[in-house]
PDB file of C-alpha atoms in Angstrom:
ATOM      1  CA  ASP U   1     -15.562   9.269  10.791  1.00 56.00           C
ATOM      2  CA  ALA U   2     -15.396   5.524  10.075  1.00 64.00           C
ATOM      3  CA  GLY U   3     -13.257   5.773   6.928  1.00 92.00           C
ATOM      4  CA  ILE U   4     -12.467   2.314   5.645  1.00 96.00           C
ATOM      5  CA  THR U   5     -13.197  -0.797   7.675  1.00 96.00           C
ATOM      6  CA  GLN U   6     -12.376  -4.446   7.112  1.00 98.00           C
ATOM      7  CA  SER U   7     -13.949  -7.492   8.656  1.00 97.00           C
ATOM      8  CA  PRO U   8     -13.124  -9.854  10.109  1.00 97.00           C
ATOM      9  CA  ARG U   9      -9.802  -8.710  11.527  1.00 97.00           C
ATOM     10  CA  TYR U  10      -8.677 -12.306  12.046  1.00 97.00           C
ATOM     11  CA  LYS U  11      -9.831 -15.475  10.338  1.00 97.00           C
ATOM     12  CA  ILE U  12      -8.746 -19.079  10.547  1.00 97.00           C
ATOM     13  CA  THR U  13     -10.112 -21.489   7.976  1.00 97.00           C
ATOM     14  CA  GLU U  14      -9.353 -24.839   6.393  1.00 97.00           C
ATOM     15  CA  THR U  15      -8.173 -25.647   2.902  1.00 97.00           C
ATOM     16  CA  GLY U  16     -10.998 -25.946   0.421  1.00 97.00           C
ATOM     17  CA  ARG U  17     -13.403 -23.688   2.287  1.00 97.00           C
ATOM     18  CA  GLN U  18     -14.863 -20.526   0.825  1.00 97.00           C
ATOM     19  CA  VAL U  19     -13.989 -17.356   2.693  1.00 97.00           C
ATOM     20  CA  THR U  20     -15.215 -13.800   2.145  1.00 98.00           C
ATOM     21  CA  LEU U  21     -13.367 -10.768   3.436  1.00 98.00           C
ATOM     22  CA  MET U  22     -15.404  -7.597   3.719  1.00 98.00           C
ATOM     23  CA  CYS U  23     -14.389  -4.017   3.021  1.00 98.00           C
ATOM     24  CA  HIS U  24     -16.528  -0.929   3.540  1.00 97.00           C
ATOM     25  CA  GLN U  25     -15.674   2.743   2.997  1.00 96.00           C
ATOM     26  CA  THR U  26     -17.639   5.840   3.896  1.00 94.00           C
ATOM     27  CA  TRP U  27     -15.842   8.414   1.716  1.00 89.00           C
ATOM     28  CA  SER U  28     -17.652   7.592  -1.544  1.00 88.00           C
ATOM     29  CA  HIS U  29     -14.279   6.985  -3.164  1.00 90.00           C
ATOM     30  CA  SER U  30     -14.661   5.643  -6.666  1.00 90.00           C
ATOM     31  CA  TYR U  31     -11.644   3.339  -6.558  1.00 92.00           C
ATOM     32  CA  MET U  32     -11.157   0.386  -4.228  1.00 95.00           C
ATOM     33  CA  PHE U  33      -8.326  -2.108  -4.061  1.00 96.00           C
ATOM     34  CA  TRP U  34      -7.400  -5.425  -2.487  1.00 98.00           C
ATOM     35  CA  TYR U  35      -3.793  -6.262  -1.621  1.00 97.00           C
ATOM     36  CA  ARG U  36      -2.055  -9.109   0.094  1.00 97.00           C
ATOM     37  CA  GLN U  37       1.125  -8.640   2.080  1.00 96.00           C
ATOM     38  CA  ASP U  38       3.601 -11.440   2.587  1.00 94.00           C
ATOM     39  CA  LEU U  39       7.144 -11.483   3.920  1.00 87.00           C
ATOM     40  CA  GLY U  40       9.600 -11.088   1.095  1.00 82.00           C
ATOM     41  CA  HIS U  41       6.991  -9.852  -1.365  1.00 84.00           C
ATOM     42  CA  GLY U  42       5.674  -6.633   0.045  1.00 86.00           C
ATOM     43  CA  LEU U  43       2.198  -5.483  -0.951  1.00 93.00           C
ATOM     44  CA  ARG U  44       0.788  -7.074  -4.098  1.00 94.00           C
ATOM     45  CA  LEU U  45      -2.405  -6.005  -5.834  1.00 94.00           C
ATOM     46  CA  ILE U  46      -5.054  -8.718  -6.186  1.00 97.00           C
ATOM     47  CA  TYR U  47      -8.003  -6.851  -7.742  1.00 97.00           C
ATOM     48  CA  TYR U  48      -9.241  -3.325  -8.012  1.00 95.00           C
ATOM     49  CA  SER U  49     -12.448  -1.576  -8.926  1.00 95.00           C
ATOM     50  CA  ALA U  50     -12.947   1.782 -10.625  1.00 90.00           C
ATOM     51  CA  ALA U  51     -16.646   2.037  -9.794  1.00 91.00           C
ATOM     52  CA  ALA U  52     -19.665  -0.088  -8.994  1.00 91.00           C
ATOM     53  CA  ASP U  53     -19.834  -3.105 -11.314  1.00 91.00           C
ATOM     54  CA  ILE U  54     -16.356  -2.405 -12.743  1.00 93.00           C
ATOM     55  CA  THR U  55     -13.506  -4.625 -11.561  1.00 95.00           C
ATOM     56  CA  ASP U  56     -10.103  -5.504 -12.930  1.00 94.00           C
ATOM     57  CA  LYS U  57      -7.304  -7.935 -12.157  1.00 95.00           C
ATOM     58  CA  GLY U  58      -4.124  -6.939 -10.441  1.00 93.00           C
ATOM     59  CA  GLU U  59      -0.819  -8.749 -10.128  1.00 91.00           C
ATOM     60  CA  VAL U  60      -2.023 -11.879  -8.277  1.00 95.00           C
ATOM     61  CA  PRO U  61      -5.733 -12.503  -8.996  1.00 97.00           C
ATOM     62  CA  ASP U  62      -5.768 -16.311  -9.250  1.00 97.00           C
ATOM     63  CA  GLY U  63      -7.981 -17.996  -6.648  1.00 97.00           C
ATOM     64  CA  TYR U  64      -9.847 -14.803  -5.779  1.00 98.00           C
ATOM     65  CA  VAL U  65     -13.170 -13.326  -6.815  1.00 97.00           C
ATOM     66  CA  VAL U  66     -14.453  -9.796  -6.217  1.00 97.00           C
ATOM     67  CA  SER U  67     -17.689  -7.956  -6.728  1.00 95.00           C
ATOM     68  CA  ARG U  68     -18.805  -4.373  -6.320  1.00 96.00           C
ATOM     69  CA  SER U  69     -22.544  -3.956  -6.406  1.00 94.00           C
ATOM     70  CA  LYS U  70     -22.388  -0.806  -4.244  1.00 94.00           C
ATOM     71  CA  THR U  71     -19.759   1.930  -4.283  1.00 93.00           C
ATOM     72  CA  GLU U  72     -19.034   1.558  -0.584  1.00 95.00           C
ATOM     73  CA  ASN U  73     -18.471  -2.212  -0.476  1.00 97.00           C
ATOM     74  CA  PHE U  74     -15.826  -4.364  -2.106  1.00 98.00           C
ATOM     75  CA  PRO U  75     -15.819  -7.949  -0.812  1.00 98.00           C
ATOM     76  CA  LEU U  76     -13.021 -10.379  -1.644  1.00 98.00           C
ATOM     77  CA  THR U  77     -13.849 -14.087  -1.852  1.00 98.00           C
ATOM     78  CA  LEU U  78     -11.454 -16.993  -1.761  1.00 97.00           C
ATOM     79  CA  GLU U  79     -13.465 -19.631  -3.571  1.00 95.00           C
ATOM     80  CA  SER U  80     -11.484 -22.616  -2.276  1.00 97.00           C
ATOM     81  CA  ALA U  81      -8.856 -21.520   0.192  1.00 97.00           C
ATOM     82  CA  THR U  82      -5.322 -22.873  -0.087  1.00 97.00           C
ATOM     83  CA  ARG U  83      -2.418 -22.669   2.377  1.00 97.00           C
ATOM     84  CA  SER U  84      -0.601 -20.319   0.008  1.00 96.00           C
ATOM     85  CA  GLN U  85      -3.389 -17.803   0.590  1.00 97.00           C
ATOM     86  CA  THR U  86      -2.386 -17.429   4.222  1.00 97.00           C
ATOM     87  CA  SER U  87      -1.532 -13.744   4.352  1.00 97.00           C
ATOM     88  CA  VAL U  88      -2.500 -10.309   5.578  1.00 97.00           C
ATOM     89  CA  TYR U  89      -5.110  -8.757   3.310  1.00 98.00           C
ATOM     90  CA  PHE U  90      -5.521  -5.009   3.014  1.00 98.00           C
ATOM     91  CA  CYS U  91      -8.342  -3.119   1.393  1.00 97.00           C
ATOM     92  CA  ALA U  92      -7.750   0.433   0.201  1.00 96.00           C
ATOM     93  CA  SER U  93      -9.686   3.214  -1.490  1.00 94.00           C
ATOM     94  CA  SER U  94      -8.859   6.394  -3.362  1.00 90.00           C
ATOM     95  CA  ALA U  95     -10.658   9.307  -4.950  1.00 81.00           C
ATOM     96  CA  ARG U  96      -8.499   9.128  -8.091  1.00 67.00           C
ATOM     97  CA  ASP U  97      -8.081  12.127 -10.339  1.00 62.00           C
ATOM     98  CA  ARG U  98      -6.047  12.383 -13.563  1.00 57.00           C
ATOM     99  CA  ILE U  99      -5.164  16.013 -12.958  1.00 59.00           C
ATOM    100  CA  ILE U 100      -4.936  16.283  -9.204  1.00 61.00           C
ATOM    101  CA  THR U 101      -2.532  13.417  -8.724  1.00 59.00           C
ATOM    102  CA  THR U 102      -2.575  13.697  -4.950  1.00 60.00           C
ATOM    103  CA  LYS U 103      -6.057  12.240  -5.182  1.00 60.00           C
ATOM    104  CA  ASN U 104      -4.367   8.988  -6.194  1.00 75.00           C
ATOM    105  CA  ILE U 105      -3.448   8.595  -2.553  1.00 85.00           C
ATOM    106  CA  GLN U 106      -4.814   5.328  -1.243  1.00 91.00           C
ATOM    107  CA  TYR U 107      -6.170   4.933   2.259  1.00 93.00           C
ATOM    108  CA  PHE U 108      -5.938   1.516   3.840  1.00 96.00           C
ATOM    109  CA  GLY U 109      -8.112  -0.476   6.155  1.00 97.00           C
ATOM    110  CA  ALA U 110      -6.607  -2.127   9.225  1.00 97.00           C
ATOM    111  CA  GLY U 111      -6.218  -5.468   7.459  1.00 97.00           C
ATOM    112  CA  THR U 112      -7.453  -9.028   7.836  1.00 98.00           C
ATOM    113  CA  ARG U 113      -5.029 -11.700   9.012  1.00 97.00           C
ATOM    114  CA  LEU U 114      -6.057 -14.926   7.327  1.00 98.00           C
ATOM    115  CA  SER U 115      -4.651 -18.330   8.191  1.00 97.00           C
ATOM    116  CA  VAL U 116      -5.520 -21.318   6.036  1.00 97.00           C
ATOM    117  CA  LEU U 117      -4.788 -24.619   7.777  1.00 96.00           C
TER     118      LEU U 117
ATOM    119  CA  ARG A   1      14.093  -5.499 -13.109  1.00 52.00           C
ATOM    120  CA  LYS A   2      11.709  -5.030 -10.174  1.00 65.00           C
ATOM    121  CA  GLU A   3       9.325  -2.124 -10.587  1.00 89.00           C
ATOM    122  CA  VAL A   4      10.176  -0.368  -7.342  1.00 94.00           C
ATOM    123  CA  GLU A   5      13.414  -1.114  -5.551  1.00 94.00           C
ATOM    124  CA  GLN A   6      14.451   0.174  -2.160  1.00 93.00           C
ATOM    125  CA  ASP A   7      17.461  -0.021   0.092  1.00 85.00           C
ATOM    126  CA  PRO A   8      17.077  -3.361   1.890  1.00 76.00           C
ATOM    127  CA  GLY A   9      17.863  -2.021   5.366  1.00 85.00           C
ATOM    128  CA  PRO A  10      17.439  -2.376   8.233  1.00 92.00           C
ATOM    129  CA  PHE A  11      18.722   0.987   9.312  1.00 94.00           C
ATOM    130  CA  ASN A  12      19.619   1.206  12.996  1.00 96.00           C
ATOM    131  CA  VAL A  13      20.305   4.779  14.100  1.00 97.00           C
ATOM    132  CA  PRO A  14      20.484   6.706  17.386  1.00 97.00           C
ATOM    133  CA  GLU A  15      18.025   9.426  18.285  1.00 97.00           C
ATOM    134  CA  GLY A  16      18.897  12.699  16.607  1.00 97.00           C
ATOM    135  CA  ALA A  17      20.558  11.098  13.613  1.00 97.00           C
ATOM    136  CA  THR A  18      19.829  11.951  10.005  1.00 97.00           C
ATOM    137  CA  VAL A  19      18.942   9.030   7.806  1.00 97.00           C
ATOM    138  CA  ALA A  20      18.272   8.781   4.075  1.00 96.00           C
ATOM    139  CA  PHE A  21      16.339   6.195   2.118  1.00 95.00           C
ATOM    140  CA  ASN A  22      16.616   5.714  -1.614  1.00 94.00           C
ATOM    141  CA  CYS A  23      14.293   4.178  -4.140  1.00 95.00           C
ATOM    142  CA  THR A  24      14.366   3.566  -7.894  1.00 96.00           C
ATOM    143  CA  TYR A  25      11.456   2.791 -10.176  1.00 95.00           C
ATOM    144  CA  SER A  26      11.301   1.246 -13.624  1.00 94.00           C
ATOM    145  CA  ASN A  27       8.278   2.848 -15.305  1.00 90.00           C
ATOM    146  CA  SER A  28       9.266   6.234 -16.675  1.00 90.00           C
ATOM    147  CA  ALA A  29       5.594   7.057 -17.312  1.00 88.00           C
ATOM    148  CA  SER A  30       4.623   6.817 -13.635  1.00 88.00           C
ATOM    149  CA  GLN A  31       2.500   9.766 -12.549  1.00 83.00           C
ATOM    150  CA  SER A  32       2.416   9.870  -8.779  1.00 87.00           C
ATOM    151  CA  PHE A  33       4.969   9.201  -6.102  1.00 92.00           C
ATOM    152  CA  PHE A  34       4.588   8.703  -2.380  1.00 93.00           C
ATOM    153  CA  TRP A  35       6.256   7.568   0.770  1.00 96.00           C
ATOM    154  CA  TYR A  36       4.105   5.469   3.060  1.00 96.00           C
ATOM    155  CA  ARG A  37       4.898   4.421   6.586  1.00 97.00           C
ATOM    156  CA  GLN A  38       3.912   1.072   8.052  1.00 96.00           C
ATOM    157  CA  ASP A  39       4.161   0.252  11.732  1.00 96.00           C
ATOM    158  CA  CYS A  40       4.471  -3.345  12.859  1.00 93.00           C
ATOM    159  CA  ARG A  41       1.219  -5.250  12.290  1.00 91.00           C
ATOM    160  CA  LYS A  42      -0.548  -2.118  11.107  1.00 95.00           C
ATOM    161  CA  GLU A  43      -1.783  -0.813   7.784  1.00 96.00           C
ATOM    162  CA  PRO A  44       0.341   1.439   5.527  1.00 96.00           C
ATOM    163  CA  LYS A  45      -0.313   5.131   6.022  1.00 96.00           C
ATOM    164  CA  LEU A  46       0.659   8.013   3.797  1.00 94.00           C
ATOM    165  CA  LEU A  47       3.727   9.844   5.042  1.00 96.00           C
ATOM    166  CA  MET A  48       4.003  12.316   2.181  1.00 93.00           C
ATOM    167  CA  SER A  49       3.537  12.771  -1.519  1.00 91.00           C
ATOM    168  CA  VAL A  50       6.662  13.445  -3.565  1.00 92.00           C
ATOM    169  CA  TYR A  51       6.818  16.262  -6.079  1.00 87.00           C
ATOM    170  CA  SER A  52       9.328  16.979  -8.839  1.00 86.00           C
ATOM    171  CA  SER A  53      10.420  20.188  -7.135  1.00 86.00           C
ATOM    172  CA  GLY A  54      11.096  18.358  -3.892  1.00 87.00           C
ATOM    173  CA  ASN A  55       9.056  18.922  -0.777  1.00 91.00           C
ATOM    174  CA  GLU A  56       9.483  19.111   2.947  1.00 93.00           C
ATOM    175  CA  ASP A  57       7.189  18.315   5.843  1.00 93.00           C
ATOM    176  CA  GLY A  58       8.796  19.140   9.150  1.00 96.00           C
ATOM    177  CA  ARG A  59      11.760  16.808   9.637  1.00 97.00           C
ATOM    178  CA  PHE A  60      10.996  14.907   6.440  1.00 97.00           C
ATOM    179  CA  THR A  61      12.248  15.873   2.977  1.00 97.00           C
ATOM    180  CA  ALA A  62      11.379  14.016  -0.205  1.00 96.00           C
ATOM    181  CA  GLN A  63      13.089  14.372  -3.555  1.00 96.00           C
ATOM    182  CA  LEU A  64      12.167  13.086  -6.996  1.00 95.00           C
ATOM    183  CA  ASN A  65      14.459  12.845  -9.991  1.00 94.00           C
ATOM    184  CA  ARG A  66      12.365  11.807 -12.991  1.00 92.00           C
ATOM    185  CA  ALA A  67      15.355  11.627 -15.334  1.00 93.00           C
ATOM    186  CA  SER A  68      17.104   9.105 -13.090  1.00 94.00           C
ATOM    187  CA  GLN A  69      13.830   7.534 -11.898  1.00 95.00           C
ATOM    188  CA  TYR A  70      14.982   7.993  -8.355  1.00 95.00           C
ATOM    189  CA  ILE A  71      13.155   8.974  -5.177  1.00 96.00           C
ATOM    190  CA  SER A  72      14.613   9.757  -1.791  1.00 96.00           C
ATOM    191  CA  LEU A  73      13.429  10.422   1.745  1.00 97.00           C
ATOM    192  CA  LEU A  74      15.525  12.240   4.296  1.00 97.00           C
ATOM    193  CA  ILE A  75      14.630  12.163   7.980  1.00 97.00           C
ATOM    194  CA  ARG A  76      16.388  14.679  10.199  1.00 98.00           C
ATOM    195  CA  ASP A  77      16.657  14.575  13.980  1.00 98.00           C
ATOM    196  CA  SER A  78      15.283  11.032  14.198  1.00 98.00           C
ATOM    197  CA  LYS A  79      12.837  10.243  16.996  1.00 97.00           C
ATOM    198  CA  LEU A  80      12.070   6.916  18.627  1.00 97.00           C
ATOM    199  CA  SER A  81       8.602   7.221  17.124  1.00 97.00           C
ATOM    200  CA  ASP A  82      10.090   7.212  13.615  1.00 98.00           C
ATOM    201  CA  SER A  83      10.835   3.501  13.990  1.00 97.00           C
ATOM    202  CA  ALA A  84       8.776   1.827  11.265  1.00 97.00           C
ATOM    203  CA  THR A  85       8.988   0.439   7.760  1.00 96.00           C
ATOM    204  CA  TYR A  86       9.037   3.039   5.005  1.00 97.00           C
ATOM    205  CA  LEU A  87       7.485   2.108   1.693  1.00 96.00           C
ATOM    206  CA  CYS A  88       8.387   3.781  -1.573  1.00 96.00           C
ATOM    207  CA  VAL A  89       5.276   3.889  -3.752  1.00 94.00           C
ATOM    208  CA  VAL A  90       4.848   4.730  -7.430  1.00 93.00           C
ATOM    209  CA  SER A  91       1.664   4.841  -9.480  1.00 88.00           C
ATOM    210  CA  ASP A  92       1.209   3.087 -12.788  1.00 83.00           C
ATOM    211  CA  GLN A  93       1.062   5.069 -16.015  1.00 78.00           C
ATOM    212  CA  ALA A  94      -2.666   5.694 -15.679  1.00 76.00           C
ATOM    213  CA  GLY A  95      -2.273   6.827 -12.106  1.00 74.00           C
ATOM    214  CA  THR A  96      -4.681   4.150 -10.977  1.00 78.00           C
ATOM    215  CA  ALA A  97      -2.752   1.343  -9.343  1.00 84.00           C
ATOM    216  CA  LEU A  98       0.055   1.855  -6.856  1.00 89.00           C
ATOM    217  CA  ILE A  99       3.198  -0.241  -6.943  1.00 91.00           C
ATOM    218  CA  PHE A 100       4.896  -0.693  -3.613  1.00 93.00           C
ATOM    219  CA  GLY A 101       8.511  -1.298  -2.847  1.00 94.00           C
ATOM    220  CA  LYS A 102       9.238  -3.976  -0.260  1.00 93.00           C
ATOM    221  CA  GLY A 103      10.062  -1.345   2.308  1.00 94.00           C
ATOM    222  CA  THR A 104      13.022  -0.293   4.400  1.00 94.00           C
ATOM    223  CA  THR A 105      12.946  -0.820   8.119  1.00 94.00           C
ATOM    224  CA  LEU A 106      14.163   1.956  10.398  1.00 96.00           C
ATOM    225  CA  SER A 107      14.934   1.400  14.048  1.00 96.00           C
ATOM    226  CA  VAL A 108      15.743   4.464  16.145  1.00 97.00           C
ATOM    227  CA  SER A 109      17.285   3.801  19.540  1.00 96.00           C
ATOM    228  CA  SER A 110      17.901   5.992  22.594  1.00 94.00           C
TER     229      SER A 110
END
């Protein structure tokens, strides 16, 4: 019962480098999400995806790129990392249902702690 | 106005105490409501969904007032293991994205 896994768990990189954070879920959930969590801001949505090949911007998408070629994977790429992107990144997934609203529950991965030096 | 606002905390209570957290949200068309719990350096985990009729899960009781756009969480007989940050969470109008409050920290001491 793997659920939702993120890799790497910890990453240190330098400004200007490209970094990709991986997210994989085994539930076949249609929706997947990327958040960042910073002190004083709480969890903020970066991007989300409703299905394979369908992605949409969240609250703070600038500097990030996502793709979803397969339902189970939703990688997040920082094209040119900046110090302001130092954060904890969480991936989440949900089944999503308009009628059964409890299916809007999101399940989170363990997070990736990213430091940009 | 922030979309989801919570008591700032922290709440420091002794074991056995009853503690209540409050939350207000700005989007009257929100569909789903939850309380999540987040332990230090861990991911958020669902504590309970919140229904209009109010609901209870053991020592935890959640209430929703749609007219006032207000959500509450009551914890009775607090345990040391209840120490965590509690996040008030509201869905957007479509029920797709979740909007998180900044959280309220609870510390239960012996």
